[in-house]
């Protein structure tokens, strides 16, 4: 039985990357893999319990000083030597760096890490990826947009990066008219148009522009915002200042966002950038069309005019116009959009199809790596470091 270990920063922030990793872990466990999840820090919480119930082992390295905490490195090396994972698959930058450099002391057969965003981050992130590019056997990206931006900044190497999208469990994400009726009855809605926005309340999601655009829509429209984050208090104040107290509801962290998608007339996403927005695909699987900003990554999850509408990022007027067009469309038009959206997910983003691709990728890599190995000598690591620092070419 092959053993795969997923490495993530933790479950303190739950976003699309964390949710996708949980789905992959549970899916591979069902398919007969031995699966472990290793978090750099924090407790497992509800996600750790969910993994354990599915037969997935969970370990927290309890790192309290970020990557500078040597105890986490020692714990992981001991664990890796004892449990001998065949594949280590890291998600998100800190986990990727940790897994890459850990390979010097705890060699594994295959190391993969995944890019979840089209944002390449600071010069420190760019340098971190370049200096450790020798380590992974393959880097994957959730979208062409994520692949292209990281290639342009030389954070990944041509020929060693592959696009493999996120997968959606369409048996779980589906429309439900009974849930729709129940939620709308609880909200006291009759024919009012219900928008749902789901995601962390963080500057990259640009909820401030969303609230300004929503304030320009007809007064009968309603907006539910699911998610928490550092901007929650500020956004609540903005909403009050725009006179939206009776029209906008902030849910905070919502563990069951599916029922809100099932109740919604449309999803709205105002991000400044995305890798591959899970919320657009999850809503689409529930037959809910979306209005979203026209940014790389989102373009791969939404077909403008067919499964939803795109608007220029950061442009309040453009977002208002797209939302107004959606609210003024007929129920039949929105239903047709929603049906096309779900079919697109079934055709291109089905979880089972994505799991098939992951299994094929892992097994192909394992076939070419019969024994655990380190990927570089001390010299091959130090020389690129000196070269990058001397050239100072970080962008």
Coordinates of C-alpha atoms in Angstrom, one line a residue:
X1 CA 0.0 0.0 0.0
X2 CA 1.5 3.3 -1.1
X3 CA 1.7 6.0 1.6
X4 CA 1.1 9.7 0.8
X5 CA 1.7 12.5 3.3
X6 CA 0.1 15.9 2.6
X7 CA 1.8 18.8 4.3
X8 CA 0.0 22.1 5.0
X9 CA 0.6 25.2 7.1
X10 CA -2.4 24.4 9.3
X11 CA -6.1 24.6 9.7
X12 CA -6.3 28.0 11.4
X13 CA -7.3 29.6 8.1
X14 CA -9.7 27.5 6.0
X15 CA -9.6 28.4 2.4
X16 CA -9.9 26.6 -1.0
X17 CA -6.5 25.0 -0.7
X18 CA -7.2 23.5 2.7
X19 CA -10.6 22.2 1.6
X20 CA -9.2 20.7 -1.6
X21 CA -6.4 18.9 0.4
X22 CA -9.0 17.4 2.7
X23 CA -11.0 16.1 -0.3
X24 CA -7.9 14.6 -1.9
X25 CA -6.9 13.0 1.4
X26 CA -10.3 11.4 1.9
X27 CA -10.6 10.4 -1.7
X28 CA -7.2 8.6 -1.8
X29 CA -8.0 6.9 1.5
X30 CA -11.2 5.5 -0.1
X31 CA -9.2 4.3 -3.0
X32 CA -6.9 2.2 -0.9
X33 CA -3.9 4.6 -0.2
X34 CA -2.5 5.0 3.2
X35 CA -2.9 8.8 3.8
X36 CA -1.4 11.1 6.4
X37 CA -1.8 14.9 6.9
X38 CA 1.0 16.9 8.5
X39 CA 0.3 20.4 9.7
X40 CA 3.1 22.7 10.5
X41 CA 1.2 24.3 13.4
X42 CA -2.1 24.5 15.2
X43 CA -4.6 21.8 16.2
X44 CA -6.6 19.8 13.7
X45 CA -9.9 21.2 14.7
X46 CA -13.0 20.1 12.9
X47 CA -11.0 19.3 9.8
X48 CA -8.6 17.0 11.7
X49 CA -11.6 15.2 13.2
X50 CA -13.1 14.8 9.8
X51 CA -9.9 13.3 8.5
X52 CA -9.5 11.0 11.4
X53 CA -13.1 9.7 10.9
X54 CA -12.2 8.9 7.3
X55 CA -9.2 6.9 8.4
X56 CA -6.6 9.6 7.6
X57 CA -3.8 10.1 10.1
X58 CA -3.3 13.6 11.3
X59 CA -0.1 15.1 12.9
X60 CA 0.7 18.6 14.0
X61 CA 4.3 19.6 14.3
X62 CA 3.3 22.3 16.7
X63 CA 5.7 24.9 15.3
X64 CA 5.3 28.2 17.2
X65 CA 8.0 30.3 15.5
X66 CA 7.1 29.6 11.9
X67 CA 9.8 27.9 9.8
X68 CA 12.4 29.1 12.3
X69 CA 11.2 26.6 14.9
X70 CA 13.8 23.7 14.8
X71 CA 11.6 21.4 16.8
X72 CA 9.2 21.1 13.9
X73 CA 11.9 20.1 11.5
X74 CA 13.2 17.5 14.0
X75 CA 9.7 16.1 14.6
X76 CA 9.0 15.8 10.9
X77 CA 12.4 14.1 10.1
X78 CA 11.8 11.5 12.9
X79 CA 8.2 11.0 11.7
X80 CA 9.3 10.6 8.0
X81 CA 12.0 8.1 8.9
X82 CA 9.6 6.1 11.0
X83 CA 6.6 6.2 8.7
X84 CA 8.4 6.2 5.3
X85 CA 5.9 8.1 3.1
X86 CA 6.3 7.2 -0.5
X87 CA 4.9 10.6 -1.7
X88 CA 5.1 13.9 0.1
X89 CA 2.7 16.5 -1.3
X90 CA 2.8 20.0 0.0
X91 CA 0.2 22.7 -0.4
X92 CA 0.8 26.5 0.0
X93 CA 4.2 28.3 0.2
X94 CA 5.4 27.7 3.8
X95 CA 4.5 24.0 3.6
X96 CA 6.2 23.8 0.2
X97 CA 9.5 25.3 1.5
X98 CA 9.4 23.1 4.6
X99 CA 8.9 19.9 2.5
X100 CA 11.5 20.9 0.0
X101 CA 14.3 21.6 2.5
X102 CA 13.3 18.7 4.8
X103 CA 14.3 16.4 1.9
X104 CA 17.9 17.1 2.6
X105 CA 17.7 15.2 5.9
X106 CA 14.7 12.9 5.3
X107 CA 14.8 11.7 1.7
X108 CA 11.6 10.5 0.2
X109 CA 10.8 8.8 -3.1
X110 CA 8.6 11.6 -4.6
X111 CA 8.0 15.2 -3.6
X112 CA 5.3 17.3 -5.2
X113 CA 4.0 20.7 -4.3
X114 CA 1.0 22.7 -5.6
X115 CA 0.6 26.4 -6.5
X116 CA -2.9 27.5 -5.4
X117 CA -2.7 31.2 -6.4
X118 CA -1.8 33.3 -9.4
X119 CA -0.2 35.8 -7.0
X120 CA 3.6 35.3 -6.7
X121 CA 3.9 37.3 -3.5
X122 CA 6.9 39.2 -2.2
X123 CA 10.6 39.0 -3.3
X124 CA 11.2 36.7 -0.3
X125 CA 8.7 34.2 -1.7
X126 CA 10.2 34.4 -5.2
X127 CA 13.7 33.8 -3.8
X128 CA 12.4 30.9 -1.6
X129 CA 10.9 29.1 -4.6
X130 CA 14.0 29.7 -6.8
X131 CA 16.5 28.5 -4.2
X132 CA 14.6 25.3 -3.6
X133 CA 13.6 24.5 -7.2
X134 CA 16.0 21.5 -7.2
X135 CA 14.0 19.6 -4.6
X136 CA 10.5 18.7 -5.9
X137 CA 10.0 16.1 -8.6
X138 CA 7.1 18.1 -9.9
X139 CA 5.2 21.3 -9.2
X140 CA 1.6 21.4 -10.0
X141 CA -0.7 24.5 -10.5
X142 CA -4.4 24.6 -10.0
X143 CA -4.9 26.8 -13.1
X144 CA -3.0 28.0 -16.2
X145 CA -3.0 31.4 -14.7
X146 CA -1.1 30.2 -11.6
X147 CA 1.3 28.3 -13.8
X148 CA 2.0 31.2 -16.1
X149 CA 2.7 33.8 -13.4
X150 CA 5.1 31.6 -11.6
X151 CA 6.9 30.7 -14.9
X152 CA 7.3 34.4 -15.7
X153 CA 8.9 35.1 -12.4
X154 CA 11.2 32.0 -12.7
X155 CA 9.7 30.5 -9.5
X156 CA 9.1 27.2 -11.4
X157 CA 11.1 25.5 -14.2
X158 CA 9.5 24.9 -17.6
X159 CA 9.0 21.1 -18.0
X160 CA 8.7 20.6 -14.3
X161 CA 5.3 22.2 -13.7
X162 CA 1.9 20.8 -14.7
X163 CA -1.6 22.1 -14.4
X164 CA -4.0 19.9 -12.5
X165 CA -7.2 21.7 -11.3
X166 CA -9.1 21.4 -8.1
X167 CA -11.9 18.8 -8.0
X168 CA -15.5 19.3 -6.8
X169 CA -17.5 16.5 -5.2
X170 CA -20.7 16.9 -7.2
X171 CA -22.5 14.4 -5.0
X172 CA -22.1 16.8 -2.1
X173 CA -22.4 20.1 -4.0
X174 CA -25.8 20.0 -5.7
X175 CA -29.0 22.1 -5.9
X176 CA -31.8 21.4 -3.3
X177 CA -35.1 23.2 -3.6
X178 CA -36.2 22.2 -0.1
X179 CA -33.1 23.9 1.5
X180 CA -33.7 26.9 -0.7
X181 CA -37.3 27.3 0.4
X182 CA -36.3 26.8 4.1
X183 CA -33.5 29.3 4.1
X184 CA -35.4 31.9 2.3
X185 CA -38.4 31.5 4.6
X186 CA -36.0 31.9 7.6
X187 CA -34.8 35.2 6.0
X188 CA -38.3 36.4 5.3
X189 CA -37.7 36.5 1.6
X190 CA -40.3 36.2 -1.1
X191 CA -39.2 37.4 -4.5
X192 CA -36.1 39.4 -3.3
X193 CA -32.9 38.6 -5.2
X194 CA -30.4 36.9 -2.8
X195 CA -26.7 37.3 -3.4
X196 CA -24.1 35.2 -1.5
X197 CA -20.4 36.1 -1.2
X198 CA -18.2 33.5 0.4
X199 CA -14.5 33.9 1.4
X200 CA -12.1 35.2 3.9
X201 CA -12.6 38.9 4.7
X202 CA -9.2 39.9 3.5
X203 CA -8.0 42.7 1.2
X204 CA -7.4 40.3 -1.8
X205 CA -11.2 39.6 -1.8
X206 CA -12.0 43.3 -2.1
X207 CA -15.3 43.2 -0.2
X208 CA -15.1 47.0 0.1
X209 CA -15.7 47.3 -3.6
X210 CA -18.5 44.7 -3.4
X211 CA -20.3 46.6 -0.7
X212 CA -20.1 49.9 -2.7
X213 CA -21.4 48.1 -5.8
X214 CA -24.2 46.4 -3.9
X215 CA -25.3 49.8 -2.4
X216 CA -26.1 50.9 -6.0
X217 CA -28.4 48.0 -6.7
X218 CA -32.2 48.1 -6.2
X219 CA -33.2 48.2 -2.5
X220 CA -35.0 44.8 -2.8
X221 CA -31.7 42.9 -3.3
X222 CA -30.1 41.1 -0.3
X223 CA -26.5 40.1 0.3
X224 CA -25.2 37.4 2.7
X225 CA -21.5 37.4 3.4
X226 CA -20.0 34.1 4.6
X227 CA -16.5 34.2 6.1
X228 CA -14.4 35.9 8.7
X229 CA -11.0 37.6 8.7
X230 CA -9.1 40.7 9.6
X231 CA -11.4 43.1 7.9
X232 CA -14.6 41.9 9.5
X233 CA -15.1 44.9 11.8
X234 CA -14.1 47.4 9.1
X235 CA -16.5 45.9 6.6
X236 CA -19.4 46.0 9.1
X237 CA -18.7 49.7 9.7
X238 CA -18.6 50.3 5.9
X239 CA -21.9 48.5 5.5
X240 CA -23.5 50.6 8.2
X241 CA -22.1 53.7 6.7
X242 CA -23.7 52.8 3.4
X243 CA -27.1 52.3 5.0
X244 CA -27.0 48.6 4.3
X245 CA -27.8 47.2 7.8
X246 CA -31.2 45.8 6.7
X247 CA -29.9 44.4 3.4
X248 CA -26.5 42.8 4.2
X249 CA -26.0 40.0 6.7
X250 CA -22.5 39.0 7.9
X251 CA -22.5 35.3 8.9
X252 CA -18.9 35.1 10.1
X253 CA -17.2 31.7 9.7
X254 CA -19.9 29.5 8.2
X255 CA -19.2 25.7 8.3
X256 CA -22.1 24.9 6.0
X257 CA -21.8 27.3 3.2
X258 CA -23.5 24.8 0.8
X259 CA -27.0 25.6 2.1
X260 CA -26.4 29.3 1.4
X261 CA -25.4 28.5 -2.2
X262 CA -28.5 26.3 -2.5
X263 CA -30.6 29.3 -1.3
X264 CA -29.0 31.9 -3.5
X265 CA -30.0 33.4 -6.8
X266 CA -26.3 34.2 -7.6
X267 CA -22.8 34.2 -6.2
X268 CA -20.7 37.3 -6.3
X269 CA -16.9 37.2 -6.1
X270 CA -14.9 40.5 -6.1
X271 CA -11.3 39.2 -5.8
X272 CA -8.3 41.1 -7.0
X273 CA -6.7 37.8 -8.0
X274 CA -7.4 34.1 -7.7
X275 CA -5.7 30.8 -8.4
X276 CA -8.9 28.8 -9.2
X277 CA -11.8 30.0 -7.1
X278 CA -13.4 27.0 -5.4
X279 CA -16.5 29.0 -4.4
X280 CA -17.3 29.7 -8.0
X281 CA -17.1 25.9 -8.8
X282 CA -19.0 24.9 -5.7
X283 CA -21.8 27.3 -6.4
X284 CA -21.8 26.2 -10.0
X285 CA -22.2 22.6 -8.9
X286 CA -25.3 23.8 -7.0
X287 CA -26.6 25.3 -10.3
X288 CA -25.9 28.9 -9.1
X289 CA -24.5 31.4 -11.7
X290 CA -21.9 33.9 -10.6
X291 CA -20.8 37.5 -11.1
X292 CA -17.0 37.7 -10.6
X293 CA -14.1 39.9 -11.3
X294 CA -12.3 39.3 -14.5
X295 CA -8.9 38.0 -13.1
X296 CA -6.7 35.1 -14.1
X297 CA -7.9 31.9 -12.5
X298 CA -11.5 33.0 -12.3
X299 CA -11.7 33.1 -16.1
X300 CA -11.0 29.3 -16.0
X301 CA -13.9 28.7 -13.6
X302 CA -16.5 30.9 -15.3
X303 CA -17.5 31.3 -18.9
X304 CA -18.6 34.9 -19.4
X305 CA -22.2 35.1 -20.6
X306 CA -22.7 31.3 -20.3
X307 CA -22.2 30.3 -16.7
X308 CA -22.0 33.8 -15.2
X309 CA -20.8 37.3 -15.8
X310 CA -17.3 38.9 -15.5
X311 CA -16.5 42.5 -14.5
X312 CA -13.3 44.4 -14.3
X313 CA -11.5 44.0 -11.0
X314 CA -11.5 47.0 -8.7
X315 CA -14.1 48.8 -10.8
X316 CA -17.2 49.4 -8.7
X317 CA -19.3 50.6 -11.6
X318 CA -18.4 47.6 -13.7
X319 CA -19.3 45.2 -10.9
X320 CA -22.5 47.1 -10.2
X321 CA -23.5 46.8 -13.9
X322 CA -22.8 43.1 -14.0
X323 CA -24.7 42.5 -10.8
X324 CA -27.6 44.6 -12.1
X325 CA -27.6 42.6 -15.4
X326 CA -27.9 39.4 -13.4
X327 CA -30.7 40.7 -11.1
X328 CA -32.7 41.9 -14.1
X329 CA -32.3 38.6 -16.0
X330 CA -35.3 36.3 -15.9
X331 CA -35.5 33.2 -13.7
X332 CA -35.4 31.0 -16.8
X333 CA -32.2 32.7 -18.0
X334 CA -30.5 32.3 -14.6
X335 CA -31.7 28.7 -14.4
X336 CA -30.1 28.0 -17.8
X337 CA -26.9 29.6 -16.7
X338 CA -26.9 27.5 -13.5
X339 CA -27.5 24.3 -15.5
X340 CA -24.6 25.1 -17.8
X341 CA -22.4 25.9 -14.8
X342 CA -23.1 22.5 -13.2
X343 CA -22.4 20.7 -16.5
X344 CA -19.1 22.5 -16.8
X345 CA -18.1 21.3 -13.4
X346 CA -19.2 17.8 -14.2
X347 CA -17.2 17.9 -17.5
X348 CA -14.0 19.5 -16.3
X349 CA -13.8 19.6 -12.4
X350 CA -15.3 16.4 -11.1
X351 CA -13.5 15.2 -8.0
X352 CA -13.4 11.6 -9.2
X353 CA -11.8 12.6 -12.5
X354 CA -9.3 14.8 -10.7
X355 CA -8.5 11.9 -8.3
X356 CA -7.9 9.7 -11.3
X357 CA -5.4 12.2 -12.6
X358 CA -3.6 12.5 -9.2
X359 CA -3.3 8.8 -8.8
X360 CA -1.9 8.5 -12.3
X361 CA 0.6 11.3 -11.6
X362 CA 1.8 9.8 -8.3
X363 CA 2.2 6.3 -9.7
X364 CA 4.1 7.5 -12.7
X365 CA 6.5 9.5 -10.5
X366 CA 6.9 6.5 -8.1
X367 CA 7.7 4.3 -11.1
X368 CA 10.7 6.5 -11.9
X369 CA 11.8 6.8 -8.3
X370 CA 12.1 3.3 -6.9
X371 CA 14.2 4.3 -3.9
X372 CA 14.1 7.3 -1.4
X373 CA 16.6 9.9 -2.5
X374 CA 17.9 13.3 -1.7
X375 CA 17.5 15.7 -4.7
X376 CA 20.7 17.7 -4.4
X377 CA 24.1 17.8 -2.8
X378 CA 25.2 20.6 -0.5
X379 CA 27.1 22.2 -3.3
X380 CA 24.2 22.2 -5.7
X381 CA 22.1 24.1 -3.1
X382 CA 24.7 26.7 -2.1
X383 CA 25.8 27.6 -5.6
X384 CA 22.3 28.8 -6.8
X385 CA 22.0 30.7 -3.5
X386 CA 25.2 32.7 -4.2
X387 CA 24.2 33.2 -7.8
X388 CA 20.8 34.6 -7.0
X389 CA 22.1 37.0 -4.3
X390 CA 24.9 38.3 -6.6
X391 CA 22.5 38.8 -9.5
X392 CA 19.8 40.4 -7.3
X393 CA 17.3 39.4 -10.0
X394 CA 14.2 38.8 -7.9
X395 CA 11.5 40.0 -10.3

